[in-house]
Short mmCIF file of N, CA and C in Angstrom, two decimals:
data_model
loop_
_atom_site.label_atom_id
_atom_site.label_comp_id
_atom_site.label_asym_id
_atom_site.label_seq_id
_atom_site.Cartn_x
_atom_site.Cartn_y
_atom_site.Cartn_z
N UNK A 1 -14.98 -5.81 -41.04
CA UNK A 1 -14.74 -4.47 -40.55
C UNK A 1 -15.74 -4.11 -39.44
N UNK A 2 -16.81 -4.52 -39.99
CA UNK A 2 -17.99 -4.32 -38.61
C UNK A 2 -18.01 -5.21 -36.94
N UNK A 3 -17.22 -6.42 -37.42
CA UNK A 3 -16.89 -7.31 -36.52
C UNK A 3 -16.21 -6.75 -35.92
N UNK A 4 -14.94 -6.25 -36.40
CA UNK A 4 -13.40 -5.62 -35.29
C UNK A 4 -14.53 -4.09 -35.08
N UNK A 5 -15.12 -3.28 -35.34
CA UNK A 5 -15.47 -2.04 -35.26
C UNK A 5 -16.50 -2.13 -33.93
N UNK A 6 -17.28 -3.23 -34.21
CA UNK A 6 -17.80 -3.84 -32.56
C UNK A 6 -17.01 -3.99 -30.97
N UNK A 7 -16.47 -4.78 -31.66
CA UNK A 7 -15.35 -5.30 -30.61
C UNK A 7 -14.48 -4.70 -30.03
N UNK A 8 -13.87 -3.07 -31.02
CA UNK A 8 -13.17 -2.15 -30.45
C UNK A 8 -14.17 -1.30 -29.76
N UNK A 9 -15.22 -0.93 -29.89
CA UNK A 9 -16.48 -0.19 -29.17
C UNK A 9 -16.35 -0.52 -28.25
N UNK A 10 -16.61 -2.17 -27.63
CA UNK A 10 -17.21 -2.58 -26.57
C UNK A 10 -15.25 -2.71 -25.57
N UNK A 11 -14.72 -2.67 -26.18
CA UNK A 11 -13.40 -2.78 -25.43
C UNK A 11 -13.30 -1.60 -24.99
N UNK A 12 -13.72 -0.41 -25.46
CA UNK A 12 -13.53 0.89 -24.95
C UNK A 12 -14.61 0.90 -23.85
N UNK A 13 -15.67 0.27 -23.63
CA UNK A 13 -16.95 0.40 -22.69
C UNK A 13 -16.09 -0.10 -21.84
N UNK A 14 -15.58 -1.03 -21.70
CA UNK A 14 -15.25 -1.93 -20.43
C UNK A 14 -14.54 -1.03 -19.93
N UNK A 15 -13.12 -0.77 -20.57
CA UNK A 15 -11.63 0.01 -19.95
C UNK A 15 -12.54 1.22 -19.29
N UNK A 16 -13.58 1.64 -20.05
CA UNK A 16 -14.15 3.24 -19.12
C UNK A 16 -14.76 2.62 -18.10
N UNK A 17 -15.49 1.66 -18.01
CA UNK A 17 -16.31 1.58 -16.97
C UNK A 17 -15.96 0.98 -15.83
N UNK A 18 -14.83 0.01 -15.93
CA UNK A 18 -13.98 -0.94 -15.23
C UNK A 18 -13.80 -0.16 -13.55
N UNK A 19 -13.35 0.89 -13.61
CA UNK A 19 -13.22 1.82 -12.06
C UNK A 19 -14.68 1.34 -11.65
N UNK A 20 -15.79 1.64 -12.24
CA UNK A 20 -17.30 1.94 -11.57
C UNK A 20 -17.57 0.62 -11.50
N UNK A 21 -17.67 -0.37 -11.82
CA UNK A 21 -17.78 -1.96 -11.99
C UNK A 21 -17.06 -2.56 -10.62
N UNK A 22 -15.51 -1.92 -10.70
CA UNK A 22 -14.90 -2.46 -9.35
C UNK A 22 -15.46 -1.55 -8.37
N UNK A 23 -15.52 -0.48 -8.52
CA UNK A 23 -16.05 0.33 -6.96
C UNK A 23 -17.49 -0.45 -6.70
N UNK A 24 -18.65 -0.57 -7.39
CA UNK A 24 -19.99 -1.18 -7.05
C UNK A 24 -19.38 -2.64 -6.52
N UNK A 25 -18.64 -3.51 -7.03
CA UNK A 25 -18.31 -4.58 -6.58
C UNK A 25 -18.24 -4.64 -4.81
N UNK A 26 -17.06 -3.66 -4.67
CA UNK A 26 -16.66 -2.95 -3.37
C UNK A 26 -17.70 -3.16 -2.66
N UNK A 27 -18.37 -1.68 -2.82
CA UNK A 27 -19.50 -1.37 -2.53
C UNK A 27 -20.02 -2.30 -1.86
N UNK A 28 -20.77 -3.22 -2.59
CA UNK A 28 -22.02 -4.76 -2.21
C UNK A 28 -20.67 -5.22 -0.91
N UNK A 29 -19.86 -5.82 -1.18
CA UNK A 29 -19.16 -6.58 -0.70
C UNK A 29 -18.88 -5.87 0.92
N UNK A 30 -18.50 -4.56 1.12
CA UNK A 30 -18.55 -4.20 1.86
C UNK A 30 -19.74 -3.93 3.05
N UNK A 31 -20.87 -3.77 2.11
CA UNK A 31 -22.55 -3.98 2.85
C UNK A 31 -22.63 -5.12 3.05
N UNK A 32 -22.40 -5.93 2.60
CA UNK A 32 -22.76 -7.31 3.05
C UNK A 32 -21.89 -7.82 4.49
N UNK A 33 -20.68 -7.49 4.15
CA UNK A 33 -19.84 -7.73 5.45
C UNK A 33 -20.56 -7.01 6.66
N UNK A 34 -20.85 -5.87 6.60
CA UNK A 34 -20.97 -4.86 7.91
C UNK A 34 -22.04 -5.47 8.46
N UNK A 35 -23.58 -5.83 7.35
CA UNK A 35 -24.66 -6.66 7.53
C UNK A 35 -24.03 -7.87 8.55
N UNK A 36 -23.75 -8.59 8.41
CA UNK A 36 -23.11 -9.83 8.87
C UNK A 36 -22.17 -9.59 10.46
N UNK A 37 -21.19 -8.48 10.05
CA UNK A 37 -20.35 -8.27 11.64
C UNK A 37 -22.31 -7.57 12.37
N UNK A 38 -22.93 -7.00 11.76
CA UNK A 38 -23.71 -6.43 12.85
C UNK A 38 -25.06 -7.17 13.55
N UNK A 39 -25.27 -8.60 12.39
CA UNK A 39 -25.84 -9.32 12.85
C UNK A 39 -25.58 -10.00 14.38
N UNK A 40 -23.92 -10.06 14.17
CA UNK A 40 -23.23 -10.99 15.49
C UNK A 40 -23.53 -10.03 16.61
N UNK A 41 -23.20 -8.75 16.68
CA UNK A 41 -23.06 -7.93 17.48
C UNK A 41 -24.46 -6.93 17.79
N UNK A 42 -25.52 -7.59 16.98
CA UNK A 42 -26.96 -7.06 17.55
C UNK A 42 -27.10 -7.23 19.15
N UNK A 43 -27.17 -8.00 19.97
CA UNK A 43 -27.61 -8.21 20.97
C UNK A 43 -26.79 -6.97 22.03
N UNK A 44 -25.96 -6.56 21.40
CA UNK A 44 -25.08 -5.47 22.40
C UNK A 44 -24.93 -4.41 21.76
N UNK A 45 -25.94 -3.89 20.56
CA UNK A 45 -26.26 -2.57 20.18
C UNK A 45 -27.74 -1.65 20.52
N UNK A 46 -27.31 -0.63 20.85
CA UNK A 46 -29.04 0.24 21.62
C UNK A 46 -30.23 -0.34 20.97
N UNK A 47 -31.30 -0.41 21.94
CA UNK A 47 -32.29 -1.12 21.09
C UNK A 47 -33.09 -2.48 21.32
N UNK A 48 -31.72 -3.58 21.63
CA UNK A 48 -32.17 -4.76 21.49
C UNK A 48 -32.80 -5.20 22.66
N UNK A 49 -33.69 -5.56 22.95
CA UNK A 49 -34.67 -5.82 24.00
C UNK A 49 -34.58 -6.83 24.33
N UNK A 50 -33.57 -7.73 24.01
CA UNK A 50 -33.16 -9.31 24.94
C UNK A 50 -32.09 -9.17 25.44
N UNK A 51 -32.19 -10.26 26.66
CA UNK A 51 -30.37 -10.10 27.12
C UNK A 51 -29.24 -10.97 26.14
N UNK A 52 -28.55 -10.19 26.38
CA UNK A 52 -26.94 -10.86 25.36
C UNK A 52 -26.79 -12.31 25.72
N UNK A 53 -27.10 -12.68 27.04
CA UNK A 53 -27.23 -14.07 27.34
C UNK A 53 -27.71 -14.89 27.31
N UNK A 54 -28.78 -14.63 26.93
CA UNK A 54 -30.10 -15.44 26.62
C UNK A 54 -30.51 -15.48 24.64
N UNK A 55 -29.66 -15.08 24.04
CA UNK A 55 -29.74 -14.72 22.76
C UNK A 55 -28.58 -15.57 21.76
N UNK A 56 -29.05 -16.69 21.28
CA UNK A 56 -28.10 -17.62 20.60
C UNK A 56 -28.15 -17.53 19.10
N UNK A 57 -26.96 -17.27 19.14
CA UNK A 57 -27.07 -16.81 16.83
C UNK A 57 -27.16 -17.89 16.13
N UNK A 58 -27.99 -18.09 15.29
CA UNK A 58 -28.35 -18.77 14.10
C UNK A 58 -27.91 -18.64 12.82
N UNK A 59 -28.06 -17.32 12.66
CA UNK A 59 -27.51 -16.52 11.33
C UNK A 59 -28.44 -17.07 10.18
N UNK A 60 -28.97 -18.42 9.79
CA UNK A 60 -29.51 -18.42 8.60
C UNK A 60 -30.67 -19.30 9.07
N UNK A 61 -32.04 -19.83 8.81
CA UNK A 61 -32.77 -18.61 8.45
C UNK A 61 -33.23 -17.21 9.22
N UNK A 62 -33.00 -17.61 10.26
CA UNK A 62 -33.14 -16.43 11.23
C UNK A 62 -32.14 -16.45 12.31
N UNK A 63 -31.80 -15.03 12.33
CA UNK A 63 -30.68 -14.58 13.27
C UNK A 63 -30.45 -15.00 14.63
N UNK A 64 -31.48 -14.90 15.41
CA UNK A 64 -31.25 -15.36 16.79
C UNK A 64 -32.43 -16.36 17.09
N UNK A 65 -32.13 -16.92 18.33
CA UNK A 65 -33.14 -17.47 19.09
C UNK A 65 -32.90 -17.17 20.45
N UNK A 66 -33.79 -16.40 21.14
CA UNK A 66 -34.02 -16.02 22.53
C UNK A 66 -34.24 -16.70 23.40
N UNK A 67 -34.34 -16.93 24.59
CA UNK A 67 -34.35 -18.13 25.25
C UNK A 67 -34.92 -17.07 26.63
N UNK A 68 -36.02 -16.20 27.04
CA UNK A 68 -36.13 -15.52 27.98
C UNK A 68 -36.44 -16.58 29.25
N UNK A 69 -35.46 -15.73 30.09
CA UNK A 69 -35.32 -16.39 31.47
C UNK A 69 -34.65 -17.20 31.44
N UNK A 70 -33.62 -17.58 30.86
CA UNK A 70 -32.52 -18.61 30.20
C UNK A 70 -31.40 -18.50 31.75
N UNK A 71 -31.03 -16.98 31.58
CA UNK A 71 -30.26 -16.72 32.54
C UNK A 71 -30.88 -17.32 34.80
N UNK A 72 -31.97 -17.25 34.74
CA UNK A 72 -32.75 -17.62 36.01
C UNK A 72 -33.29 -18.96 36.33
N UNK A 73 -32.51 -19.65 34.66
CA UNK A 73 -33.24 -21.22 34.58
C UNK A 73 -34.75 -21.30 34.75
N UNK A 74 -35.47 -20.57 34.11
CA UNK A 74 -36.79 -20.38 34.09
C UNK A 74 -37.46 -19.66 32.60
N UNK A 75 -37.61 -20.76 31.71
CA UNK A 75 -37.99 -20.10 30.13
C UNK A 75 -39.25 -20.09 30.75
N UNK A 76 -39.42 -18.96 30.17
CA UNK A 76 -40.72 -18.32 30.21
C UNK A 76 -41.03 -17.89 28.78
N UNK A 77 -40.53 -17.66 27.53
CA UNK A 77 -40.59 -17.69 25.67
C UNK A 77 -39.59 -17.72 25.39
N UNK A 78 -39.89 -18.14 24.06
CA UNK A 78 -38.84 -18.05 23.05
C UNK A 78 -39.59 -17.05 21.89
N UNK A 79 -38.13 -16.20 22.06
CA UNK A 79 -38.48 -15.30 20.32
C UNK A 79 -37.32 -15.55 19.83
N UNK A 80 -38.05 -15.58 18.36
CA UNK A 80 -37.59 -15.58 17.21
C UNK A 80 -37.04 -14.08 16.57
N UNK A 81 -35.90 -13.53 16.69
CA UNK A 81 -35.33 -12.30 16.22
C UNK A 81 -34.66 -12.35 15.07
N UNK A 82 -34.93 -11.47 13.78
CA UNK A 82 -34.50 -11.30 12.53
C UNK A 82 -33.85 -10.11 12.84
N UNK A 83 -32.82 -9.51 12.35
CA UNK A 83 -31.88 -8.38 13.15
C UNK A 83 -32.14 -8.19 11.42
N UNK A 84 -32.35 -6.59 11.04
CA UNK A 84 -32.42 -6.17 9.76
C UNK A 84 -31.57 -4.83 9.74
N UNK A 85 -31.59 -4.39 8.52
CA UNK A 85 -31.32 -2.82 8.75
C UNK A 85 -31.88 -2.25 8.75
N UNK A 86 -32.34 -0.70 8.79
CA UNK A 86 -33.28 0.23 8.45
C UNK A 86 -34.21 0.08 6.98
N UNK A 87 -33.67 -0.34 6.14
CA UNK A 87 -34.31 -0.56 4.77
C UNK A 87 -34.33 -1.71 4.20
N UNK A 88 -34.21 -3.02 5.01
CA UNK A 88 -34.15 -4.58 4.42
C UNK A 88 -34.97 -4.59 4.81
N UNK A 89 -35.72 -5.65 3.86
CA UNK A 89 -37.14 -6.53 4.63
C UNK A 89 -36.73 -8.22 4.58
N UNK A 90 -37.66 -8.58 5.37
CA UNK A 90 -37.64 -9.90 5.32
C UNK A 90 -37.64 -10.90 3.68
N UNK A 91 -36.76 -11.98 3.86
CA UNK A 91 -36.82 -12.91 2.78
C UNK A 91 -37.87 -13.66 2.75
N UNK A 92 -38.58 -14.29 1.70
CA UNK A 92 -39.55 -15.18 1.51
C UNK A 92 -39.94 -16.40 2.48
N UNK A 93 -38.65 -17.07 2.50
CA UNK A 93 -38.65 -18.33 3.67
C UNK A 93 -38.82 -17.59 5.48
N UNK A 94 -37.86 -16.57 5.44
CA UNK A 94 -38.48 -15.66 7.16
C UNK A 94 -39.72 -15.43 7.05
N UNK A 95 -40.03 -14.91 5.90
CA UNK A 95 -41.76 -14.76 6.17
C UNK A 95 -43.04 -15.51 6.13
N UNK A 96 -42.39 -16.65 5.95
CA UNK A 96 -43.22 -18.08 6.00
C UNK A 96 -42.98 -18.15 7.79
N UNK A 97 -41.28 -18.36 7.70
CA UNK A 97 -41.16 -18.47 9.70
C UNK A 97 -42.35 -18.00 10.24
N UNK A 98 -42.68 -16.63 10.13
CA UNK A 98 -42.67 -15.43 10.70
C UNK A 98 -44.36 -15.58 10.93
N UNK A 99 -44.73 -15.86 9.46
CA UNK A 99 -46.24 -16.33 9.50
C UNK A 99 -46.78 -17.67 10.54
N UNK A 100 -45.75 -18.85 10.35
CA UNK A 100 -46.21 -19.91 11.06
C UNK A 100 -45.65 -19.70 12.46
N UNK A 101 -45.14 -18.69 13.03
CA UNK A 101 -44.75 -19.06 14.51
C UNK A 101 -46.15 -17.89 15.14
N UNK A 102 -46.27 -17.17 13.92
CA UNK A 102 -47.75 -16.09 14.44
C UNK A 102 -49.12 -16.58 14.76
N UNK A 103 -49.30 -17.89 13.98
CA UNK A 103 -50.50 -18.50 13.70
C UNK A 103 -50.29 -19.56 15.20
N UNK A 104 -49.43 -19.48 15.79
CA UNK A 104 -49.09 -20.00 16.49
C UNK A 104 -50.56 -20.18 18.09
N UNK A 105 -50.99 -18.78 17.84
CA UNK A 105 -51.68 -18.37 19.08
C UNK A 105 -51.65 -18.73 20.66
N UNK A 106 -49.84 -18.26 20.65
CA UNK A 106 -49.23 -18.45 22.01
C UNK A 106 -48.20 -17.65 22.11
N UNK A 107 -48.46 -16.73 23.25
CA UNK A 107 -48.10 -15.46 23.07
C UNK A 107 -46.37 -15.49 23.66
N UNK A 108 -45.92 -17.02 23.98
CA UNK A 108 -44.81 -17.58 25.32
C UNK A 108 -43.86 -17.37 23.74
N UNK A 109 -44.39 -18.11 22.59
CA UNK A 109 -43.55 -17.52 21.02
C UNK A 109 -43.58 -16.62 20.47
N UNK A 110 -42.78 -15.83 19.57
CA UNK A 110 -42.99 -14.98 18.88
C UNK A 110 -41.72 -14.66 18.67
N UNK A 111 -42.12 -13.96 17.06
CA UNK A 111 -41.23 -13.61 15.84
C UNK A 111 -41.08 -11.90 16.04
N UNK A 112 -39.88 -11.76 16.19
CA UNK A 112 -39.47 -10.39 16.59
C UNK A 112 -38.37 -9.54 15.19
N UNK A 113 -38.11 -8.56 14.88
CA UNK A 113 -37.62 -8.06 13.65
C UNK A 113 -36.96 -6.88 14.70
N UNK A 114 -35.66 -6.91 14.80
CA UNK A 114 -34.30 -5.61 15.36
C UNK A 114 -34.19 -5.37 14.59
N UNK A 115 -34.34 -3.71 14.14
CA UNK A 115 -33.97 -2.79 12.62
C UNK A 115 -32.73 -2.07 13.66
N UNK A 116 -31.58 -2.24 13.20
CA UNK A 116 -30.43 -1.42 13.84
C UNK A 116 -30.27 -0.38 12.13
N UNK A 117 -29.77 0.93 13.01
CA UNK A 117 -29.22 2.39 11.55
C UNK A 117 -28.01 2.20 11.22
N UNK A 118 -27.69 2.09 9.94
CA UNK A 118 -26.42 2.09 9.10
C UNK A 118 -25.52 3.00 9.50
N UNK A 119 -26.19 4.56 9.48
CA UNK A 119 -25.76 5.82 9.86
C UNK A 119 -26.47 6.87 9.76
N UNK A 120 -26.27 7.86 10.69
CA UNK A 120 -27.13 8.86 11.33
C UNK A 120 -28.15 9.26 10.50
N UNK A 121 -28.07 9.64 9.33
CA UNK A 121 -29.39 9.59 8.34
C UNK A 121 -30.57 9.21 8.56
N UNK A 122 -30.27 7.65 8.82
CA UNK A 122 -31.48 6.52 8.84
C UNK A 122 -31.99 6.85 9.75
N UNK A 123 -31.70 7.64 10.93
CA UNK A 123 -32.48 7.87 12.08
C UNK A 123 -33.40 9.17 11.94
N UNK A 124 -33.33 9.79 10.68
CA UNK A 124 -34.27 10.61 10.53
C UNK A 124 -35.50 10.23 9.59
N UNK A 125 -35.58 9.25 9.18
CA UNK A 125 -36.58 8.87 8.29
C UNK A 125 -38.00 8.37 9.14
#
């Protein structure tokens, strides 16, 4: 009796909660996508301080690689750009990158972080 009296409990948790379970699902799935279309499309949102042409996507472990003066056939650095949002921070392995291209003590490299805003909010914080 306690067995089925369990089992009908927890069958009633699910059926209630099932809407909020699939909407959070949503939810993630949908942040993650927008994360991802806005990674591609960093280099041509306000802000980004490299040219679109000189800026080649990586996507994993780090987003871009810059190539300044790419366009004039004349590198003059390379940065390293992590495109984030307003409230992500860097992953463990970027921040190893991030550390060893710093220790670097050559100023022609460097590890750069684009925080682009989700929505108008974020621009007041």
């Amino acid at each position: 009796l306690g067995y089925k009296k369990g089992f009908y409990e927890k069958e009633l948790f699910w059926q209630g909660n099932m809407g909020k379970i699939r909407k959070d699902i949503a939810d993630k799935q949908r942040t993650g996508i927008k994360g991802r279309v806005s990674e591609i499309f960093a280099p041509f949102l306000p802000g980004f301080r490299y040219k679109a042409s000189e800026a080649k996507f990586l996507g994993d472990p780090i987003d871009y690689v810059i190539f300044e003066g790419l366009d004039e056939r004349k590198i003059k650095g390379i940065r390293f750009v992590e495109v984030k949002t307003s409230k992500s921070s860097l992953k463990h392995d970027q921040n190893q990158i991030k550390e060893l291209i710093e220790s670097l003590e050559d100023d022609r490299i460097s590890f750069d972080e684009f925080r682009f805003f989700e929505n108008e909010r974020d621009t007041d914080e």
